[in-house]
Structure formats: structure tokens, C-alpha cells
Short mmCIF file of C-alpha atoms (C1' of nucleotides) in Angstrom, two decimals:
data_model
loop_
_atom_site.label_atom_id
_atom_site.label_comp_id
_atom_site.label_asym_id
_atom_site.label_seq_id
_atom_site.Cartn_x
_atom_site.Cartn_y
_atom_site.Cartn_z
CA UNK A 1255 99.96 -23.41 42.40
CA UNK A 1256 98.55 -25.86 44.87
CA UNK A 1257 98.71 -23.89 47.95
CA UNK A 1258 100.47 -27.28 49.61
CA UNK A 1259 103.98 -26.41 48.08
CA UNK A 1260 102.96 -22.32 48.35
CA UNK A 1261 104.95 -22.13 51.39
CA UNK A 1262 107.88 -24.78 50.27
CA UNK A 1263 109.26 -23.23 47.11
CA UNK A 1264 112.09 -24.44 45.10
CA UNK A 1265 114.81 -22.99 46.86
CA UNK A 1266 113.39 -25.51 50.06
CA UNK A 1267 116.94 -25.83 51.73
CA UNK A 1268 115.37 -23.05 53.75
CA UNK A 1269 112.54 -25.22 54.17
CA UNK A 1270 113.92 -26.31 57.30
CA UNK A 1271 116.07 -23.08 58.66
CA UNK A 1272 117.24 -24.64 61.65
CA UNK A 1273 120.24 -27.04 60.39
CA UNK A 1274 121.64 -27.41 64.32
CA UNK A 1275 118.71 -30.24 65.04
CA UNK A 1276 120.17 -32.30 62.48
CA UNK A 1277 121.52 -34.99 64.35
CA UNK A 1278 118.63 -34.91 67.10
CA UNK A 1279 115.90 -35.21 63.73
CA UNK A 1280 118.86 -38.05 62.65
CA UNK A 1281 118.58 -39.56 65.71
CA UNK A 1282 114.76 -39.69 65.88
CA UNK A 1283 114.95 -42.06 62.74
CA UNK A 1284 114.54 -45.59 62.87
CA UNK A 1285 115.63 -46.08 59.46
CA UNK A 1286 119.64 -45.33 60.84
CA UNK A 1287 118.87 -46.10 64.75
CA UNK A 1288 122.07 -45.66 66.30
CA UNK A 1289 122.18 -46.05 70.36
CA UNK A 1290 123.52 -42.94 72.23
CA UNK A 1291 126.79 -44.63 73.27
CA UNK A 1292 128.07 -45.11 69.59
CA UNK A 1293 127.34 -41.64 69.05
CA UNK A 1294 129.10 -40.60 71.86
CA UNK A 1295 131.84 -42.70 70.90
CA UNK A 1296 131.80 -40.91 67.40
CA UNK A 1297 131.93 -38.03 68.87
CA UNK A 1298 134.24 -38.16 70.78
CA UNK A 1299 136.90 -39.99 68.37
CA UNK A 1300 135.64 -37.93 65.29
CA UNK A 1301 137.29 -34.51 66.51
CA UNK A 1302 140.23 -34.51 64.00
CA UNK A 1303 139.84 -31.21 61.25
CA UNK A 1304 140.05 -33.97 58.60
CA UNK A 1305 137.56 -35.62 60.06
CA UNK A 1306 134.63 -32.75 60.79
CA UNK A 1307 135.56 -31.73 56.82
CA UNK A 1308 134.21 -34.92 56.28
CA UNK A 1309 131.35 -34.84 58.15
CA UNK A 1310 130.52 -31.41 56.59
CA UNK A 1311 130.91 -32.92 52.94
CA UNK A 1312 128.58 -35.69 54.01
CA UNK A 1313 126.10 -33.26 55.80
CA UNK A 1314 125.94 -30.92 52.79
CA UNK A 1315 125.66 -34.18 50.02
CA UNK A 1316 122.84 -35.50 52.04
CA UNK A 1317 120.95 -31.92 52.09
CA UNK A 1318 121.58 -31.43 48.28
CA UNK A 1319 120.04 -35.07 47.92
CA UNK A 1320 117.39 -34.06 50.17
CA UNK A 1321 116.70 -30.86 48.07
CA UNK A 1322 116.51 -33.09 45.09
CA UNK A 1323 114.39 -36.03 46.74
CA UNK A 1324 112.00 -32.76 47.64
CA UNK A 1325 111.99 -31.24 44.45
CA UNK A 1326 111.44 -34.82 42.36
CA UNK A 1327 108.37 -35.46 44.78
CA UNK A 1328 107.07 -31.99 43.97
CA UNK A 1329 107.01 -32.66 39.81
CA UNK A 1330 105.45 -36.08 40.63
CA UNK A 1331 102.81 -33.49 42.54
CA UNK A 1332 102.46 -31.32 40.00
CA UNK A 1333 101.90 -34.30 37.47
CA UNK A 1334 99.12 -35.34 39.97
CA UNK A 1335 97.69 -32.27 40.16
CA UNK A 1336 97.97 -31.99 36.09
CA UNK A 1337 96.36 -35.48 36.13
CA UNK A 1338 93.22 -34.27 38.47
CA UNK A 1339 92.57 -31.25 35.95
CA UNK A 1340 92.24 -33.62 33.27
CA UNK A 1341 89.74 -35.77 34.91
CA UNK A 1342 86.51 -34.50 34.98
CA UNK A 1343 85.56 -32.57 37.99
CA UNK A 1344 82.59 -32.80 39.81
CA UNK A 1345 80.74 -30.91 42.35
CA UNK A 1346 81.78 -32.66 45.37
CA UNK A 1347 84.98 -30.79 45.02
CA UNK A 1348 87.28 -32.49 47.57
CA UNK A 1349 90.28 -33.13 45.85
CA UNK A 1350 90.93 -36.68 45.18
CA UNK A 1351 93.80 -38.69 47.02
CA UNK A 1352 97.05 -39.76 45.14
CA UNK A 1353 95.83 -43.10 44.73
CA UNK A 1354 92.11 -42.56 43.94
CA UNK A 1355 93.53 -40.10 41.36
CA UNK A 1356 95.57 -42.83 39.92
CA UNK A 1357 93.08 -45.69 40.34
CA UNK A 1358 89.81 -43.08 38.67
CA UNK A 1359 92.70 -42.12 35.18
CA UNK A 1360 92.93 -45.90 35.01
CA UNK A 1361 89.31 -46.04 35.00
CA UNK A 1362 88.40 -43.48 33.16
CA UNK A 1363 90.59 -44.39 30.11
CA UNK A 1364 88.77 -48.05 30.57
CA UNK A 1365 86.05 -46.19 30.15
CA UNK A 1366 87.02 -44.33 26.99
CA UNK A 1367 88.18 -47.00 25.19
CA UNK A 1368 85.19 -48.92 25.76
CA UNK A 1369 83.35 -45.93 24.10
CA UNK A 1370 85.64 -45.80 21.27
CA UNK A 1371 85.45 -49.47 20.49
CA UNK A 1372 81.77 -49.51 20.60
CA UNK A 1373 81.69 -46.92 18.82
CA UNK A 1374 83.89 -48.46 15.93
CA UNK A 1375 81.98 -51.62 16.58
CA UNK A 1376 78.59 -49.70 15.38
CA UNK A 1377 80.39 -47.86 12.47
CA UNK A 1378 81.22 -50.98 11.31
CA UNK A 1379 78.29 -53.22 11.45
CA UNK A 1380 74.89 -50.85 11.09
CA UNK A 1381 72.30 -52.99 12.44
CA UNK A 1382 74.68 -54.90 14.80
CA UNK A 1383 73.72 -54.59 18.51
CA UNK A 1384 77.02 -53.72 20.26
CA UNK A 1385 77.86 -55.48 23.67
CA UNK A 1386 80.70 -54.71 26.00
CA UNK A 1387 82.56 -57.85 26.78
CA UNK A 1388 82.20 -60.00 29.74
CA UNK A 1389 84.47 -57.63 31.99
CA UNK A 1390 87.96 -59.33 32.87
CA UNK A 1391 88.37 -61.37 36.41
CA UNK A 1392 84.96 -62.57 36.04
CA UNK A 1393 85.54 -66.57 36.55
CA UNK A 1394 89.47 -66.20 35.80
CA UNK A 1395 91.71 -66.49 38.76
CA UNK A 1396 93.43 -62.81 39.99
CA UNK A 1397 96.95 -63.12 38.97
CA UNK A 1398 99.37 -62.38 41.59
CA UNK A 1399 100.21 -58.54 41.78
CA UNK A 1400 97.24 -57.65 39.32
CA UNK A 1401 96.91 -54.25 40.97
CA UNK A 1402 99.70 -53.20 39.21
CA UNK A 1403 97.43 -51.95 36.08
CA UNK A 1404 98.71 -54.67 33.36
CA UNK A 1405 95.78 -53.43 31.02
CA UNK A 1406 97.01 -52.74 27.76
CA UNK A 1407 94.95 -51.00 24.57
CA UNK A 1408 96.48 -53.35 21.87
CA UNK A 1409 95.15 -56.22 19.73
CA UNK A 1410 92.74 -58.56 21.65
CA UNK A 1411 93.31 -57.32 25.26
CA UNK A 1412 91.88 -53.99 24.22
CA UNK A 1413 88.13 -54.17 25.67
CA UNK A 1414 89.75 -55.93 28.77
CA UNK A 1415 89.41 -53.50 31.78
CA UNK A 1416 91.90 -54.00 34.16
CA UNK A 1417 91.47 -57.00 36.45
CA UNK A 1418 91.06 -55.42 39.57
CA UNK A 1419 87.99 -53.42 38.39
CA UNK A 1420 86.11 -56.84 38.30
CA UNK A 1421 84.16 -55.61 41.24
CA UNK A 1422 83.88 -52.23 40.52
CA UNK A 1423 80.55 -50.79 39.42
CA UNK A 1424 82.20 -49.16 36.32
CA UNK A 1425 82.63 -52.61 35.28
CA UNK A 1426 79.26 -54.47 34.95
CA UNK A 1427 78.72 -57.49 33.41
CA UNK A 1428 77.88 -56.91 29.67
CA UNK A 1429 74.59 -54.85 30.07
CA UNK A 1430 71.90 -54.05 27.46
CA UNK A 1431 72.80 -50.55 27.89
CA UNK A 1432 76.59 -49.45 27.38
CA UNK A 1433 75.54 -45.54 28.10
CA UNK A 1434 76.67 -46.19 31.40
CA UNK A 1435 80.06 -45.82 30.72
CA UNK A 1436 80.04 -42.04 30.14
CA UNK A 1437 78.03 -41.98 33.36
CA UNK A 1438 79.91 -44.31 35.33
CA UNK A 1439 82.78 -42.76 34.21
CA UNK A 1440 82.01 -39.11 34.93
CA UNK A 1441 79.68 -38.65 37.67
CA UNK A 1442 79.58 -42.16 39.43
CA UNK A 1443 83.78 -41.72 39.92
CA UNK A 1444 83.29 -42.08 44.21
CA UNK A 1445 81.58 -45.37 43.90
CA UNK A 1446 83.43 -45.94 40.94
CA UNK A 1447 87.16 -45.25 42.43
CA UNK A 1448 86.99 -48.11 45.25
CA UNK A 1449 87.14 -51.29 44.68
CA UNK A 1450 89.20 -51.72 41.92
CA UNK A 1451 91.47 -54.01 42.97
"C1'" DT B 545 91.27 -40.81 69.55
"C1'" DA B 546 92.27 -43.87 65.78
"C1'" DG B 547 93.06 -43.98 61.08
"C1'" DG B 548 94.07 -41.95 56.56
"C1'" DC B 549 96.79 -38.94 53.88
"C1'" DC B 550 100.70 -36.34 53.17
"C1'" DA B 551 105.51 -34.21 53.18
"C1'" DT B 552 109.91 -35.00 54.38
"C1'" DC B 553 114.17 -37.37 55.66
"C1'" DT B 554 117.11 -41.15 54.97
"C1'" DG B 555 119.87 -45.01 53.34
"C1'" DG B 556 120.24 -48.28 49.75
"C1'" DT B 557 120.47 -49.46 44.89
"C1'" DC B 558 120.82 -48.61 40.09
"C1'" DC B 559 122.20 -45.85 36.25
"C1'" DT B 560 124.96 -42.53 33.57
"C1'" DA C 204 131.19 -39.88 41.57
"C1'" DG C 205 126.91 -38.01 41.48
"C1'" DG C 206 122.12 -38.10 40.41
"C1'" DA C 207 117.65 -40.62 40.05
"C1'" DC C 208 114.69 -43.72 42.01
"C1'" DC C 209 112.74 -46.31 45.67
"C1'" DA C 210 110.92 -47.86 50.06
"C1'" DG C 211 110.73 -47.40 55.02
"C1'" DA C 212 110.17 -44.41 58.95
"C1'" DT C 213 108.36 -40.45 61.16
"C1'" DG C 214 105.53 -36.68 62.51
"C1'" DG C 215 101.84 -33.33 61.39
"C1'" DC C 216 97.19 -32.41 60.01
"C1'" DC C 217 92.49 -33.61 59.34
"C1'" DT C 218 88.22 -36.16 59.85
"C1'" DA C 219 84.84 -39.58 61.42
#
DNA sequence: TAGGCCATCTGGTCCT
DNA sequence: AGGACCAGATGGCCTA
């Protein structure tokens, strides 16, 4: 368990025990910013028993949504975190962001596929000198939104790397020697990681 | 102290 | 109607 939601658990309504700062913590958003005279005003007017039933339905439908918004971000977490122990580790051991987690996967299966394909490329043709392509982006113009991983692993895109890893180091220009990509891909992932878009 | 990362809250939108 | 998903806002923690 990743000692960040140790201390949340799944019953995290408790999470925040003290319900009677809901309307200051309300208040302190920007995202609803409501000036202190229409509040008063509310307050004032709302004071009817139908009324505050209402505003307890509300309260408790937007803490049951909370709970929910909490627990989804919590399995995306935990499929981060499952993500991270698939990737290889290294000794640096600092735990890699959200994003540099998501950028090195995307690089890493580059990586693998490269392998595989040059791989097939030698079973293939004995005597044949495999080359990695010319890596994507190099001379063609960034599409709009291209950080948005359009890479895909079928037909004749499949030794394309993603387009924003043009100017990343784990995407060189069709070397002499292709053993860089387990290396790259393993131990050179902090150089490798930025860049990539 | 500024900047990065993160968890959480919140309101809106879409889907079932 | 209720849940899932999303993006913006906010505050806390950590590090250079």
C-alpha cells in the first residue's frame, strides 16, 4: 500500500471529520465564488424545514460524489503505482511523477517494439543488417496536439515512435548500433523521460 | 521563497 | 436520477 493513501482509507468520508467548515472550505473556492451578501441573503431566506431538507440532500449528494471522485482518483493511483512496478526500477529510487510514469511506459513500449521488430527483421533476412527507421518528427511538421500519444503498433506505423520523442535521446537517428534501445530504455529512463514532447 | 507535485473539492457534462 | 468522468481551483508538502 503506498503509504500516501495509508492514512485515507476507503471509508474517507472521515477523511475530513469536521463537516461544520463546509461552507467556509465552500466559500474559499473560486470555482463557485459567491460574495458574502448573497450568502447572507440565502441564509437568511433559506430557513423554511423544506428548505434546510434540501440543503441536507444536496450536502450529503455532494459528499457521496466526493467519496466517489476520492475513491476513482485512488484506483487511477493504484494503476500508477501498478504501472511503476512494471517498469523497470533503477537505483535512483525516487519514485517517478504521474506524468514521467506515463511519458517513460510510452517509451519503454517504443522501445520494445523496436526490439521485437528488429528482431523479426533478423529472423527473417540472415545476413541482412537491421536499421531502426529514421525516428518520426524528424523533417515532418508536429501535428497539432501530438502529445497526446497517437502511436499505434499496427501495419506501417509500427516502428514509428511517437512524435514527441523526436528529441528524446531514446530516439536517435537510425544508428549503426540498435543495442541502445535496451539501454536507453532501462537505465538511461531520466534523460530518457524529458523531452518527449 | 518560488516552483513542482499531489490530494481533494467542486461544478459541469455525459452516459446508463 | 444517479454515477462516471473531467477540468479548474486550492492548499499542503517538498526541494532547489
Amino acid at each position: 500500500m503506498d503509504p500516501v493513501f495509508s492514512d485515507i482509507d476507503s471509508n474517507s468520508c472521515d477523511f475530513f471529520p469536521h463537516s461544520d467548515d463546509e461552507d467556509s472550505r465552500g466559500s474559499l473556492r473560486s470555482a463557485s465564488p459567491e460574495p458574502e451578501q448573497q450568502q447572507q441573503k440565502k441564509r437568511r431566506r433559506g430557513r423554511g424545514r423544506g428548505e434546510a431538507t434540501v440543503q441536507v440532500v444536496k450536502k450529503n449528494r455532494r459528499l457521496k460524489a466526493n467519496d466517489r471522485e476520492r475513491n476513482r482518483m485512488h484506483n487511477l493511483n493504484d494503476a500508477l503505482d501498478a504501472l511503476r512496478g512494471v517498469l523497470p526500477a533503477f537505483p535512483d529510487e525516487t519514485k517517478l511523477t504521474k506524468i514521467e510514469t506515463l511519458r517513460f511506459a510510452h517509451n519503454y513500449i517504443w522501445a520494445l517494439s523496436e526490439t521485437i521488430r528488429i528482431a523479426d527483421l533478423q529472423a527473417g533476412k540472415t545476413g541482412d543488417v537491421p536499421r531502426l527507421l529514421s525516428p518520426p518528427g524528424l523533417g515532418e511538421a508536429k501535428s497539432p496536439g501530438s502529445d497526446a500519444c497517437s502511436w499505434s503498433s499496427s501495419g506501417s506505423s509500427s516502428s514509428s515512435s511517437p512524435a514527441y520523442c523526436a528529441s528524446s535521446p531514446g530516439s536517435p537517428a537510425a544508428p549503426e548500433d540498435y543495442s541502445y534501445l535496451q539501454q536507453d530504455a532501462l537505465f538511461g529512463f531520466r534523460s530518457f523521460v524529458p523531452g518527449i514532447y
